[in-house]
Amino acid sequence: LLAGSFAMRTLGLGFGVYLSGKMGAEGMGLFQLVSTVYGLASTFATSGIYLTVTRLVAEEVAAGNYAGADDAMRKCMRYGLIVSLIAAAALYFLAEPIAAQLLEDLRTVLSLRILAFALPFMAFSSSLRGYFFALRMAGKSSGGQIIEQIAHMAVSIAAFSLFVPAGNLTLACAAAALGCLGGELISFLFSLILYLRD
């Protein structure tokens, strides 16, 4: 976990420097506002799923009840889907009022709507990481987060290269948001494959 956390922080630092060069101080400030709202939405979307899965699965496995662990996992995944879809719908449909009233900048609307699609994948990934942690497979849990960070960087860089003209902060923030969405999606698929193989 320590190694995974250190790798994540190192990658994040390097990517932050890249984003700063592409977006400038104003763009970084704008995306920070978006990230604050996204962080609040993601807190609701994941709603303690990671710890819940970890505890329930660990208890069932310790008791030798593998069917119970599987059942707990399915219930947590369903719960995560429902809650994250509510959070995603709220963020998507309230993006304009949030941008206008709370952030006071309509350039953030597109980014907020893109990030809304990332919330269900985040909830699923949290459940899967909790499962791996419960079974003492911390490497798989950390691996998913590292894959997420790398995918986030790769998608953002590709988006900046393909469709972000210099000085367009709306599209610059959207490209960074698209990177977050790509990172969550690829992390989910990676974790799901490991889960299905387990």
PDB file of N, CA, C and O in Angstrom, residues 150-198:
ATOM      1  N   ILE A 150      -2.410   6.265 -14.446  1.00  0.00           N
ATOM      2  CA  ILE A 150      -1.736   6.220 -15.754  1.00  0.00           C
ATOM      3  C   ILE A 150      -2.752   6.467 -16.879  1.00  0.00           C
ATOM      4  O   ILE A 150      -2.488   7.220 -17.821  1.00  0.00           O
ATOM      5  N   ALA A 151      -3.927   5.823 -16.771  1.00  0.00           N
ATOM      6  CA  ALA A 151      -4.964   6.017 -17.786  1.00  0.00           C
ATOM      7  C   ALA A 151      -5.458   7.457 -17.787  1.00  0.00           C
ATOM      8  O   ALA A 151      -5.693   8.043 -18.859  1.00  0.00           O
ATOM      9  N   HIS A 152      -5.617   8.024 -16.605  1.00  0.00           N
ATOM     10  CA  HIS A 152      -6.028   9.427 -16.484  1.00  0.00           C
ATOM     11  C   HIS A 152      -5.057  10.329 -17.239  1.00  0.00           C
ATOM     12  O   HIS A 152      -5.474  11.207 -18.022  1.00  0.00           O
ATOM     13  N   MET A 153      -3.783  10.109 -17.025  1.00  0.00           N
ATOM     14  CA  MET A 153      -2.766  10.916 -17.692  1.00  0.00           C
ATOM     15  C   MET A 153      -2.809  10.709 -19.203  1.00  0.00           C
ATOM     16  O   MET A 153      -2.798  11.679 -19.970  1.00  0.00           O
ATOM     17  N   ALA A 154      -2.883   9.456 -19.646  1.00  0.00           N
ATOM     18  CA  ALA A 154      -2.846   9.144 -21.073  1.00  0.00           C
ATOM     19  C   ALA A 154      -4.053   9.744 -21.805  1.00  0.00           C
ATOM     20  O   ALA A 154      -3.902  10.353 -22.877  1.00  0.00           O
ATOM     21  N   VAL A 155      -5.239   9.589 -21.230  1.00  0.00           N
ATOM     22  CA  VAL A 155      -6.455  10.124 -21.878  1.00  0.00           C
ATOM     23  C   VAL A 155      -6.407  11.649 -21.914  1.00  0.00           C
ATOM     24  O   VAL A 155      -6.757  12.266 -22.929  1.00  0.00           O
ATOM     25  N   SER A 156      -5.980  12.271 -20.828  1.00  0.00           N
ATOM     26  CA  SER A 156      -5.893  13.738 -20.802  1.00  0.00           C
ATOM     27  C   SER A 156      -4.901  14.261 -21.838  1.00  0.00           C
ATOM     28  O   SER A 156      -5.204  15.216 -22.568  1.00  0.00           O
ATOM     29  N   ILE A 157      -3.741  13.631 -21.904  1.00  0.00           N
ATOM     30  CA  ILE A 157      -2.721  14.068 -22.872  1.00  0.00           C
ATOM     31  C   ILE A 157      -3.240  13.912 -24.295  1.00  0.00           C
ATOM     32  O   ILE A 157      -3.059  14.795 -25.147  1.00  0.00           O
ATOM     33  N   ALA A 158      -3.909  12.778 -24.584  1.00  0.00           N
ATOM     34  CA  ALA A 158      -4.484  12.569 -25.917  1.00  0.00           C
ATOM     35  C   ALA A 158      -5.549  13.625 -26.218  1.00  0.00           C
ATOM     36  O   ALA A 158      -5.596  14.174 -27.327  1.00  0.00           O
ATOM     37  N   ALA A 159      -6.387  13.939 -25.239  1.00  0.00           N
ATOM     38  CA  ALA A 159      -7.444  14.934 -25.442  1.00  0.00           C
ATOM     39  C   ALA A 159      -6.856  16.314 -25.696  1.00  0.00           C
ATOM     40  O   ALA A 159      -7.316  17.042 -26.588  1.00  0.00           O
ATOM     41  N   PHE A 160      -5.830  16.669 -24.934  1.00  0.00           N
ATOM     42  CA  PHE A 160      -5.176  17.967 -25.151  1.00  0.00           C
ATOM     43  C   PHE A 160      -4.565  18.036 -26.554  1.00  0.00           C
ATOM     44  O   PHE A 160      -4.622  19.075 -27.214  1.00  0.00           O
ATOM     45  N   SER A 161      -3.991  16.934 -27.002  1.00  0.00           N
ATOM     46  CA  SER A 161      -3.331  16.907 -28.309  1.00  0.00           C
ATOM     47  C   SER A 161      -4.333  16.976 -29.452  1.00  0.00           C
ATOM     48  O   SER A 161      -4.047  17.556 -30.501  1.00  0.00           O
ATOM     49  N   LEU A 162      -5.519  16.376 -29.259  1.00  0.00           N
ATOM     50  CA  LEU A 162      -6.474  16.234 -30.357  1.00  0.00           C
ATOM     51  C   LEU A 162      -7.441  17.404 -30.519  1.00  0.00           C
ATOM     52  O   LEU A 162      -7.764  17.787 -31.645  1.00  0.00           O
ATOM     53  N   PHE A 163      -7.956  17.968 -29.410  1.00  0.00           N
ATOM     54  CA  PHE A 163      -9.033  18.942 -29.623  1.00  0.00           C
ATOM     55  C   PHE A 163      -9.018  20.163 -28.714  1.00  0.00           C
ATOM     56  O   PHE A 163     -10.026  20.866 -28.623  1.00  0.00           O
ATOM     57  N   VAL A 164      -7.927  20.454 -28.064  1.00  0.00           N
ATOM     58  CA  VAL A 164      -7.908  21.634 -27.193  1.00  0.00           C
ATOM     59  C   VAL A 164      -7.019  22.723 -27.792  1.00  0.00           C
ATOM     60  O   VAL A 164      -5.789  22.620 -27.748  1.00  0.00           O
ATOM     61  N   PRO A 165      -7.629  23.777 -28.372  1.00  0.00           N
ATOM     62  CA  PRO A 165      -6.814  24.886 -28.873  1.00  0.00           C
ATOM     63  C   PRO A 165      -6.250  25.705 -27.711  1.00  0.00           C
ATOM     64  O   PRO A 165      -6.831  25.739 -26.623  1.00  0.00           O
ATOM     65  N   ALA A 166      -5.134  26.349 -27.948  1.00  0.00           N
ATOM     66  CA  ALA A 166      -4.495  27.154 -26.905  1.00  0.00           C
ATOM     67  C   ALA A 166      -5.433  28.263 -26.439  1.00  0.00           C
ATOM     68  O   ALA A 166      -6.078  28.931 -27.235  1.00  0.00           O
ATOM     69  N   GLY A 167      -5.546  28.399 -25.121  1.00  0.00           N
ATOM     70  CA  GLY A 167      -6.333  29.481 -24.549  1.00  0.00           C
ATOM     71  C   GLY A 167      -7.801  29.158 -24.313  1.00  0.00           C
ATOM     72  O   GLY A 167      -8.510  29.959 -23.700  1.00  0.00           O
ATOM     73  N   ASN A 168      -8.274  28.011 -24.778  1.00  0.00           N
ATOM     74  CA  ASN A 168      -9.676  27.646 -24.568  1.00  0.00           C
ATOM     75  C   ASN A 168      -9.790  26.876 -23.253  1.00  0.00           C
ATOM     76  O   ASN A 168      -9.590  25.660 -23.202  1.00  0.00           O
ATOM     77  N   LEU A 169     -10.136  27.589 -22.190  1.00  0.00           N
ATOM     78  CA  LEU A 169     -10.159  26.976 -20.862  1.00  0.00           C
ATOM     79  C   LEU A 169     -11.340  26.032 -20.664  1.00  0.00           C
ATOM     80  O   LEU A 169     -11.250  25.092 -19.880  1.00  0.00           O
ATOM     81  N   THR A 170     -12.430  26.264 -21.384  1.00  0.00           N
ATOM     82  CA  THR A 170     -13.575  25.351 -21.294  1.00  0.00           C
ATOM     83  C   THR A 170     -13.174  23.959 -21.761  1.00  0.00           C
ATOM     84  O   THR A 170     -13.424  22.957 -21.081  1.00  0.00           O
ATOM     85  N   LEU A 171     -12.521  23.893 -22.932  1.00  0.00           N
ATOM     86  CA  LEU A 171     -12.095  22.600 -23.473  1.00  0.00           C
ATOM     87  C   LEU A 171     -10.897  22.036 -22.711  1.00  0.00           C
ATOM     88  O   LEU A 171     -10.750  20.814 -22.603  1.00  0.00           O
ATOM     89  N   ALA A 172     -10.064  22.906 -22.159  1.00  0.00           N
ATOM     90  CA  ALA A 172      -8.925  22.431 -21.364  1.00  0.00           C
ATOM     91  C   ALA A 172      -9.420  21.713 -20.113  1.00  0.00           C
ATOM     92  O   ALA A 172      -8.946  20.624 -19.777  1.00  0.00           O
ATOM     93  N   CYS A 173     -10.388  22.313 -19.429  1.00  0.00           N
ATOM     94  CA  CYS A 173     -10.977  21.657 -18.248  1.00  0.00           C
ATOM     95  C   CYS A 173     -11.706  20.378 -18.645  1.00  0.00           C
ATOM     96  O   CYS A 173     -11.647  19.373 -17.935  1.00  0.00           O
ATOM     97  N   ALA A 174     -12.371  20.412 -19.809  1.00  0.00           N
ATOM     98  CA  ALA A 174     -13.079  19.223 -20.293  1.00  0.00           C
ATOM     99  C   ALA A 174     -12.097  18.094 -20.586  1.00  0.00           C
ATOM    100  O   ALA A 174     -12.391  16.925 -20.318  1.00  0.00           O
ATOM    101  N   ALA A 175     -10.927  18.427 -21.129  1.00  0.00           N
ATOM    102  CA  ALA A 175      -9.917  17.411 -21.420  1.00  0.00           C
ATOM    103  C   ALA A 175      -9.414  16.770 -20.133  1.00  0.00           C
ATOM    104  O   ALA A 175      -9.241  15.539 -20.054  1.00  0.00           O
ATOM    105  N   ALA A 176      -9.202  17.587 -19.097  1.00  0.00           N
ATOM    106  CA  ALA A 176      -8.765  17.054 -17.800  1.00  0.00           C
ATOM    107  C   ALA A 176      -9.869  16.183 -17.195  1.00  0.00           C
ATOM    108  O   ALA A 176      -9.595  15.125 -16.611  1.00  0.00           O
ATOM    109  N   ALA A 177     -11.121  16.604 -17.351  1.00  0.00           N
ATOM    110  CA  ALA A 177     -12.255  15.825 -16.847  1.00  0.00           C
ATOM    111  C   ALA A 177     -12.388  14.513 -17.606  1.00  0.00           C
ATOM    112  O   ALA A 177     -12.677  13.462 -17.025  1.00  0.00           O
ATOM    113  N   LEU A 178     -12.155  14.554 -18.904  1.00  0.00           N
ATOM    114  CA  LEU A 178     -12.208  13.345 -19.727  1.00  0.00           C
ATOM    115  C   LEU A 178     -11.131  12.358 -19.277  1.00  0.00           C
ATOM    116  O   LEU A 178     -11.352  11.140 -19.285  1.00  0.00           O
ATOM    117  N   GLY A 179      -9.984  12.887 -18.855  1.00  0.00           N
ATOM    118  CA  GLY A 179      -8.930  12.035 -18.312  1.00  0.00           C
ATOM    119  C   GLY A 179      -9.386  11.326 -17.051  1.00  0.00           C
ATOM    120  O   GLY A 179      -9.121  10.132 -16.860  1.00  0.00           O
ATOM    121  N   CYS A 180     -10.100  12.047 -16.187  1.00  0.00           N
ATOM    122  CA  CYS A 180     -10.647  11.425 -14.966  1.00  0.00           C
ATOM    123  C   CYS A 180     -11.625  10.318 -15.312  1.00  0.00           C
ATOM    124  O   CYS A 180     -11.583   9.231 -14.723  1.00  0.00           O
ATOM    125  N   LEU A 181     -12.506  10.582 -16.266  1.00  0.00           N
ATOM    126  CA  LEU A 181     -13.483   9.588 -16.696  1.00  0.00           C
ATOM    127  C   LEU A 181     -12.779   8.353 -17.265  1.00  0.00           C
ATOM    128  O   LEU A 181     -13.114   7.209 -16.910  1.00  0.00           O
ATOM    129  N   GLY A 182     -11.796   8.583 -18.129  1.00  0.00           N
ATOM    130  CA  GLY A 182     -11.049   7.467 -18.712  1.00  0.00           C
ATOM    131  C   GLY A 182     -10.319   6.664 -17.657  1.00  0.00           C
ATOM    132  O   GLY A 182     -10.292   5.431 -17.699  1.00  0.00           O
ATOM    133  N   GLY A 183      -9.739   7.359 -16.685  1.00  0.00           N
ATOM    134  CA  GLY A 183      -9.027   6.678 -15.603  1.00  0.00           C
ATOM    135  C   GLY A 183      -9.944   5.796 -14.782  1.00  0.00           C
ATOM    136  O   GLY A 183      -9.616   4.644 -14.477  1.00  0.00           O
ATOM    137  N   GLU A 184     -11.129   6.308 -14.437  1.00  0.00           N
ATOM    138  CA  GLU A 184     -12.089   5.532 -13.655  1.00  0.00           C
ATOM    139  C   GLU A 184     -12.601   4.315 -14.437  1.00  0.00           C
ATOM    140  O   GLU A 184     -12.732   3.225 -13.886  1.00  0.00           O
ATOM    141  N   LEU A 185     -12.876   4.509 -15.716  1.00  0.00           N
ATOM    142  CA  LEU A 185     -13.375   3.417 -16.548  1.00  0.00           C
ATOM    143  C   LEU A 185     -12.342   2.304 -16.685  1.00  0.00           C
ATOM    144  O   LEU A 185     -12.649   1.116 -16.486  1.00  0.00           O
ATOM    145  N   ILE A 186     -11.119   2.662 -16.994  1.00  0.00           N
ATOM    146  CA  ILE A 186     -10.076   1.655 -17.208  1.00  0.00           C
ATOM    147  C   ILE A 186      -9.707   0.974 -15.891  1.00  0.00           C
ATOM    148  O   ILE A 186      -9.477  -0.239 -15.852  1.00  0.00           O
ATOM    149  N   SER A 187      -9.689   1.729 -14.800  1.00  0.00           N
ATOM    150  CA  SER A 187      -9.436   1.136 -13.487  1.00  0.00           C
ATOM    151  C   SER A 187     -10.513   0.123 -13.128  1.00  0.00           C
ATOM    152  O   SER A 187     -10.225  -0.965 -12.608  1.00  0.00           O
ATOM    153  N   PHE A 188     -11.778   0.468 -13.424  1.00  0.00           N
ATOM    154  CA  PHE A 188     -12.889  -0.456 -13.166  1.00  0.00           C
ATOM    155  C   PHE A 188     -12.725  -1.736 -13.977  1.00  0.00           C
ATOM    156  O   PHE A 188     -12.873  -2.845 -13.448  1.00  0.00           O
ATOM    157  N   LEU A 189     -12.429  -1.604 -15.275  1.00  0.00           N
ATOM    158  CA  LEU A 189     -12.280  -2.788 -16.129  1.00  0.00           C
ATOM    159  C   LEU A 189     -11.121  -3.660 -15.659  1.00  0.00           C
ATOM    160  O   LEU A 189     -11.230  -4.896 -15.617  1.00  0.00           O
ATOM    161  N   PHE A 190     -10.010  -3.034 -15.271  1.00  0.00           N
ATOM    162  CA  PHE A 190      -8.841  -3.764 -14.768  1.00  0.00           C
ATOM    163  C   PHE A 190      -9.203  -4.531 -13.497  1.00  0.00           C
ATOM    164  O   PHE A 190      -8.917  -5.731 -13.376  1.00  0.00           O
ATOM    165  N   SER A 191      -9.855  -3.844 -12.553  1.00  0.00           N
ATOM    166  CA  SER A 191     -10.236  -4.487 -11.290  1.00  0.00           C
ATOM    167  C   SER A 191     -11.277  -5.575 -11.505  1.00  0.00           C
ATOM    168  O   SER A 191     -11.244  -6.619 -10.854  1.00  0.00           O
ATOM    169  N   LEU A 192     -12.208  -5.337 -12.442  1.00  0.00           N
ATOM    170  CA  LEU A 192     -13.242  -6.330 -12.725  1.00  0.00           C
ATOM    171  C   LEU A 192     -12.630  -7.612 -13.284  1.00  0.00           C
ATOM    172  O   LEU A 192     -13.035  -8.726 -12.899  1.00  0.00           O
ATOM    173  N   ILE A 193     -11.671  -7.484 -14.182  1.00  0.00           N
ATOM    174  CA  ILE A 193     -11.003  -8.665 -14.742  1.00  0.00           C
ATOM    175  C   ILE A 193     -10.311  -9.455 -13.640  1.00  0.00           C
ATOM    176  O   ILE A 193     -10.421 -10.689 -13.572  1.00  0.00           O
ATOM    177  N   LEU A 194      -9.609  -8.753 -12.742  1.00  0.00           N
ATOM    178  CA  LEU A 194      -8.938  -9.441 -11.622  1.00  0.00           C
ATOM    179  C   LEU A 194      -9.954 -10.118 -10.716  1.00  0.00           C
ATOM    180  O   LEU A 194      -9.731 -11.232 -10.234  1.00  0.00           O
ATOM    181  N   TYR A 195     -11.089  -9.459 -10.483  1.00  0.00           N
ATOM    182  CA  TYR A 195     -12.138 -10.017  -9.618  1.00  0.00           C
ATOM    183  C   TYR A 195     -12.739 -11.274 -10.228  1.00  0.00           C
ATOM    184  O   TYR A 195     -12.931 -12.288  -9.555  1.00  0.00           O
ATOM    185  N   LEU A 196     -13.034 -11.219 -11.523  1.00  0.00           N
ATOM    186  CA  LEU A 196     -13.638 -12.365 -12.196  1.00  0.00           C
ATOM    187  C   LEU A 196     -12.681 -13.555 -12.272  1.00  0.00           C
ATOM    188  O   LEU A 196     -13.107 -14.712 -12.280  1.00  0.00           O
ATOM    189  N   ARG A 197     -11.391 -13.269 -12.322  1.00  0.00           N
ATOM    190  CA  ARG A 197     -10.395 -14.348 -12.353  1.00  0.00           C
ATOM    191  C   ARG A 197     -10.140 -14.945 -10.979  1.00  0.00           C
ATOM    192  O   ARG A 197      -9.599 -16.040 -10.872  1.00  0.00           O
ATOM    193  N   ASP A 198     -10.517 -14.243  -9.936  1.00  0.00           N
ATOM    194  CA  ASP A 198     -10.196 -14.683  -8.563  1.00  0.00           C
ATOM    195  C   ASP A 198     -11.056 -15.901  -8.198  1.00  0.00           C
ATOM    196  O   ASP A 198     -12.252 -15.891  -8.375  1.00  0.00           O
TER     197      ASP A 198
END
